[in-house]
mmCIF file of C-alpha atoms in Angstrom:
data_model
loop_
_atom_site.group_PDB
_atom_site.id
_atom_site.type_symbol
_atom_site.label_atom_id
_atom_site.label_comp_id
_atom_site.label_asym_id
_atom_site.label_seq_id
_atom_site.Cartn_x
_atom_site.Cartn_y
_atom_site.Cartn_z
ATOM 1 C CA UNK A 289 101.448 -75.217 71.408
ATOM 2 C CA UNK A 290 97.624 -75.634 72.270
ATOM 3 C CA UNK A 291 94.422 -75.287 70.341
ATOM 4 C CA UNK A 292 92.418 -72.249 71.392
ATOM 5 C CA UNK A 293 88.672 -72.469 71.664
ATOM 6 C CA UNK A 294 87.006 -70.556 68.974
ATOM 7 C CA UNK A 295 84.498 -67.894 69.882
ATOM 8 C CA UNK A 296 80.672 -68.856 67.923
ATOM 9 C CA UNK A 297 78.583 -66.442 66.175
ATOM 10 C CA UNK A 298 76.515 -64.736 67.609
ATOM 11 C CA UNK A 299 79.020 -64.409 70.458
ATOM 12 C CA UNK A 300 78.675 -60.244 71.204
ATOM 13 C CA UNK A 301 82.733 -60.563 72.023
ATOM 14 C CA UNK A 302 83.002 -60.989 68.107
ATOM 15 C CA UNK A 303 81.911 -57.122 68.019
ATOM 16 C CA UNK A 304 84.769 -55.990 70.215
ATOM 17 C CA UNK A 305 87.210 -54.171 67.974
ATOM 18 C CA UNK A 306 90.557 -55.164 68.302
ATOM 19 C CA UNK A 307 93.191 -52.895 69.333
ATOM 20 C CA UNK A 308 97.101 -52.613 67.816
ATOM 21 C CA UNK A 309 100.230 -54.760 68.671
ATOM 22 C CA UNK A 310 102.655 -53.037 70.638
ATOM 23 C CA UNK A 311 104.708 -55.610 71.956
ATOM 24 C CA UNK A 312 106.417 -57.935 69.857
ATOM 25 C CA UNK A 313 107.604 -60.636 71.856
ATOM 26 C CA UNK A 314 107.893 -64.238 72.954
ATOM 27 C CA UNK A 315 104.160 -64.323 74.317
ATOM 28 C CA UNK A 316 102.794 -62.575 70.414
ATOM 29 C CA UNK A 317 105.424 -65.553 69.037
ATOM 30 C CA UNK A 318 103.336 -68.189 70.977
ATOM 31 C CA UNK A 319 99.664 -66.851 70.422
ATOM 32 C CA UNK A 320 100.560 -67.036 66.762
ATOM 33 C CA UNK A 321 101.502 -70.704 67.047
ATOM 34 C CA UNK A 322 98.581 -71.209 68.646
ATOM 35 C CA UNK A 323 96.091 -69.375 66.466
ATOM 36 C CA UNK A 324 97.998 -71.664 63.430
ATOM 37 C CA UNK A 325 97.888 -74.444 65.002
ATOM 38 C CA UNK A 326 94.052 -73.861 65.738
ATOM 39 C CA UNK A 327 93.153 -72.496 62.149
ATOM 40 C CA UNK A 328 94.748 -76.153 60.977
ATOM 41 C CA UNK A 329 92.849 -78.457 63.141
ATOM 42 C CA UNK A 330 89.838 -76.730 62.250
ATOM 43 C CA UNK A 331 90.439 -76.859 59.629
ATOM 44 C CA UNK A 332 90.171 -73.412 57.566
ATOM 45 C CA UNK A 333 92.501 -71.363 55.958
ATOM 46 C CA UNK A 334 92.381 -68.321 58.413
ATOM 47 C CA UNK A 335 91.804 -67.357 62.199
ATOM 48 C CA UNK A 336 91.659 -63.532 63.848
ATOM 49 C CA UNK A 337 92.615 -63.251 67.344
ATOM 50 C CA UNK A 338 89.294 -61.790 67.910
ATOM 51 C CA UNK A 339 88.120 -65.408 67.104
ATOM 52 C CA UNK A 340 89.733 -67.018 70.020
ATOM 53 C CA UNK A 341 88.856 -64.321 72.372
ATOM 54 C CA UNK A 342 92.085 -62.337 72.141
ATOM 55 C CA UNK A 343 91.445 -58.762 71.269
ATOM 56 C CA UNK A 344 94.661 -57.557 69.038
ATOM 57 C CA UNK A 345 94.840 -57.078 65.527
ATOM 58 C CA UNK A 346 96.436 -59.920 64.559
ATOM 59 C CA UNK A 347 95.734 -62.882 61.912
ATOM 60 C CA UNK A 348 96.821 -65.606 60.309
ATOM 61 C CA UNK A 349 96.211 -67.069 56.885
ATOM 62 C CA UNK A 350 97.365 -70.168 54.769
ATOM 63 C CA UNK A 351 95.975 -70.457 51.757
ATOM 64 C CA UNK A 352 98.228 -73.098 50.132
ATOM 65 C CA UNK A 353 97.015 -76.994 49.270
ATOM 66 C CA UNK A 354 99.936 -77.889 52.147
ATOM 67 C CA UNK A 355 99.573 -75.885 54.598
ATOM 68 C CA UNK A 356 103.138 -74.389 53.586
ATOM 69 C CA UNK A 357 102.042 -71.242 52.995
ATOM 70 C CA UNK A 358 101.714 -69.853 56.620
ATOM 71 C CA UNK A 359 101.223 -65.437 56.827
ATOM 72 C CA UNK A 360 101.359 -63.957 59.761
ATOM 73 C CA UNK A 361 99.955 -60.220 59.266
ATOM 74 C CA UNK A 362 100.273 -58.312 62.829
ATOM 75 C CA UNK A 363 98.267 -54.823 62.693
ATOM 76 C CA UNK A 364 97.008 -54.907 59.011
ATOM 77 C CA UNK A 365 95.225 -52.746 56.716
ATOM 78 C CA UNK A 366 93.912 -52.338 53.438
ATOM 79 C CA UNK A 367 96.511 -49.335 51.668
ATOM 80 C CA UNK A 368 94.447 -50.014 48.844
ATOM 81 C CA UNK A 369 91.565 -51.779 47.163
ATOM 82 C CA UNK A 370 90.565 -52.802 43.114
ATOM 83 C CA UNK A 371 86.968 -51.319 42.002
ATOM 84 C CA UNK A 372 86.673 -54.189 40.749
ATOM 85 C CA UNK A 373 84.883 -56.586 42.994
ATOM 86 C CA UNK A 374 83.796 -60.521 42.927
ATOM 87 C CA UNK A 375 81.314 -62.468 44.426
ATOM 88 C CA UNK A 376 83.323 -65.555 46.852
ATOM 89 C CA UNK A 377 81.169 -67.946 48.317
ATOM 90 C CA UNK A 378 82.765 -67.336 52.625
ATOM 91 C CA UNK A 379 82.422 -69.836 55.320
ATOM 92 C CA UNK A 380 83.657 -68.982 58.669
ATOM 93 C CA UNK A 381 85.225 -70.886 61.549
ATOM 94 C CA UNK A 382 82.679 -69.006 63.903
ATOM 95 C CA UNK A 383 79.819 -69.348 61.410
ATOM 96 C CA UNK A 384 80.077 -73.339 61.254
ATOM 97 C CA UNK A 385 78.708 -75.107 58.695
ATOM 98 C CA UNK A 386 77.281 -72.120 56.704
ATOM 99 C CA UNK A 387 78.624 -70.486 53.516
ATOM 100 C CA UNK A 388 77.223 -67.749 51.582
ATOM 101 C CA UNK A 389 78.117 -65.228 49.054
ATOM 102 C CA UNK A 390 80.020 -61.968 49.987
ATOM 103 C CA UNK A 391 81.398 -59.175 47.289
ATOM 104 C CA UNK A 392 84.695 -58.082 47.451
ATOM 105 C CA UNK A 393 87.404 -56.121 46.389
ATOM 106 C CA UNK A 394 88.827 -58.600 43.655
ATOM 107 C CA UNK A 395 92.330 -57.471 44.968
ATOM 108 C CA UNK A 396 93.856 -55.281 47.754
ATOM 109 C CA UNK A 397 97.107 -54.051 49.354
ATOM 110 C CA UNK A 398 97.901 -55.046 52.556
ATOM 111 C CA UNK A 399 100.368 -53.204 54.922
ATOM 112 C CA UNK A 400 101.365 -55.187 57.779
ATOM 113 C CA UNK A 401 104.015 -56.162 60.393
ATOM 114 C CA UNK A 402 105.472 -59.724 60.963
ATOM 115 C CA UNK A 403 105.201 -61.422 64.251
ATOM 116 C CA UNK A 404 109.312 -58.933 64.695
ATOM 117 C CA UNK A 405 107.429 -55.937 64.253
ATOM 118 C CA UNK A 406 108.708 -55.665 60.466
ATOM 119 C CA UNK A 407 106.703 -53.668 57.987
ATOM 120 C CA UNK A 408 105.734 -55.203 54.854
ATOM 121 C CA UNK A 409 103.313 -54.678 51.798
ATOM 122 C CA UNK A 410 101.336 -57.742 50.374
ATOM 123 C CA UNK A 411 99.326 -57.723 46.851
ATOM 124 C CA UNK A 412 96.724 -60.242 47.329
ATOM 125 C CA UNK A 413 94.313 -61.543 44.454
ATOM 126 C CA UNK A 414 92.233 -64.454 44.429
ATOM 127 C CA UNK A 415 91.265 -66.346 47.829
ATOM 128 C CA UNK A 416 94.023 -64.269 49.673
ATOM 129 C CA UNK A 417 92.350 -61.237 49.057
ATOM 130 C CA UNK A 418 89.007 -62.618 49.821
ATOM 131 C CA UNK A 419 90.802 -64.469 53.071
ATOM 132 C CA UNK A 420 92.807 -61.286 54.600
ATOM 133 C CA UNK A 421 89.632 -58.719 54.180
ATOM 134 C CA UNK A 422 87.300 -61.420 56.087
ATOM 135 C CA UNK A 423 90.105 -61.349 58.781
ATOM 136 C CA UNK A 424 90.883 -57.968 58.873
ATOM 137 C CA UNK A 425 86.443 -57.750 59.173
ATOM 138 C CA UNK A 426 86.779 -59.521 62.445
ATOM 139 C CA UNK A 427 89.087 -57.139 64.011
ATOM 140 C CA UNK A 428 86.868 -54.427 63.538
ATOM 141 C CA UNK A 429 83.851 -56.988 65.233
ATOM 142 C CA UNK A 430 82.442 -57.188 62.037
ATOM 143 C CA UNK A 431 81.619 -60.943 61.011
ATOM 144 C CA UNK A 432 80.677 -61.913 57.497
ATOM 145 C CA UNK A 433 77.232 -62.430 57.483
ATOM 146 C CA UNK A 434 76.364 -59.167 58.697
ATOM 147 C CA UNK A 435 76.867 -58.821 54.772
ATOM 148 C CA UNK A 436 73.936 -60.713 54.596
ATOM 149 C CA UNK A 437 70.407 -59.278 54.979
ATOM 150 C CA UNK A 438 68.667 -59.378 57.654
ATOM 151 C CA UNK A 439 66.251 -62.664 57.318
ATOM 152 C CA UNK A 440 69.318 -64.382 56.395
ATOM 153 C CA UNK A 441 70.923 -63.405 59.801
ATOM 154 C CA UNK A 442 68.412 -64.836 61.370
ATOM 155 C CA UNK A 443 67.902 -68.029 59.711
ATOM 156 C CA UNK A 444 71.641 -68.726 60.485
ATOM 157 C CA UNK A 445 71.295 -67.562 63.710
ATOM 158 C CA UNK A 446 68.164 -69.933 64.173
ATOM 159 C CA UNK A 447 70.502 -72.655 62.653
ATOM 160 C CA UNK A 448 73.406 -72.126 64.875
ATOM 161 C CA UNK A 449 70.981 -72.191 67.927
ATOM 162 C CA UNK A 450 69.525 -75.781 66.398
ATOM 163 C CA UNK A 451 73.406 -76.989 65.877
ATOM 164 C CA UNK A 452 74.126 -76.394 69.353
ATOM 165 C CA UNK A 453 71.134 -77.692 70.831
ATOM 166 C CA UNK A 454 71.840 -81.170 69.210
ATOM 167 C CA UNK A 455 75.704 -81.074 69.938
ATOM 168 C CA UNK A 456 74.699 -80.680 73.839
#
């Protein structure tokens, strides 16, 4: 296994939509090792391929206290979503360091395939929910604070640049 290198907002290869799994096989098997083994040492609770520069629709989430709790969701999508939505307070392991408030569907149905190519169906409430539809946002290049207005996005962006200039 190896840790991937995770792709930083404003990176414009965040925006690249991600395109289906069609081949189910030992390479998938090891990129999703990877991207756990990444999301873990990060630490957060759940990576898109699009985050480590790999273009499929493909993410992993744990949201358990022991990191026992691993999902692997190949090609998901949202078969259906609560009206009901929450606020969550989202941090991102592009977005560094920065957390803000996003609403949500409170809960949503998920229709995936497992890292075999099996279909399955996932209710999610609660940080899952909140979790999957952040993950699923980065497969379609969308990143979380584009939720955000627009002096926001730039403060963080300003922030980011500020970050990087002292890590260098």
């Amino acid at each position: 296994m190896a840790l991937l290198p995770i792709l930083r907002y404003p990176d414009p290869r965040l925006k690249t939509v991600a395109t289906p799994v069609t081949q189910f096989d030992d390479k998938l098997a090891r990129l999703v090792q990877d991207m756990a083994e990444t999301m873990y040492e990060a630490p957060g609770v759940g990576l898109a391929a699009t985050q480590v520069n790999v273009h499929k629709r493909l993410v992993v989430v744990d949201v358990s206290e022991d990191k026992s709790g691993l999902i692997v969701f190949v090609n998901p999508e949202v078969i259906q979503a609560s009206d009901e939505a929450k606020d969550y307070d989202e941090g991102c392991l592009s977005v560094p360091g920065i957390y803000e408030t996003v609403t949500r569907p409170d809960t949503v149905r998920i229709r995936a395939q497992n890292v075999k190519g099996e279909f399955f169906e996932i209710d999610c409430d609660g940080l899952l929910a909140v979790c999957i539809q952040h993950e699923i946002d980065h497969l379609n290049g969308k990143v979380f604070v584009e939720y955000l207005s627009q002096l926001k996005q730039t403060r963080i962006k300003n922030k980011l640049k500020k970050q990087e200039r002292a890590n260098a």
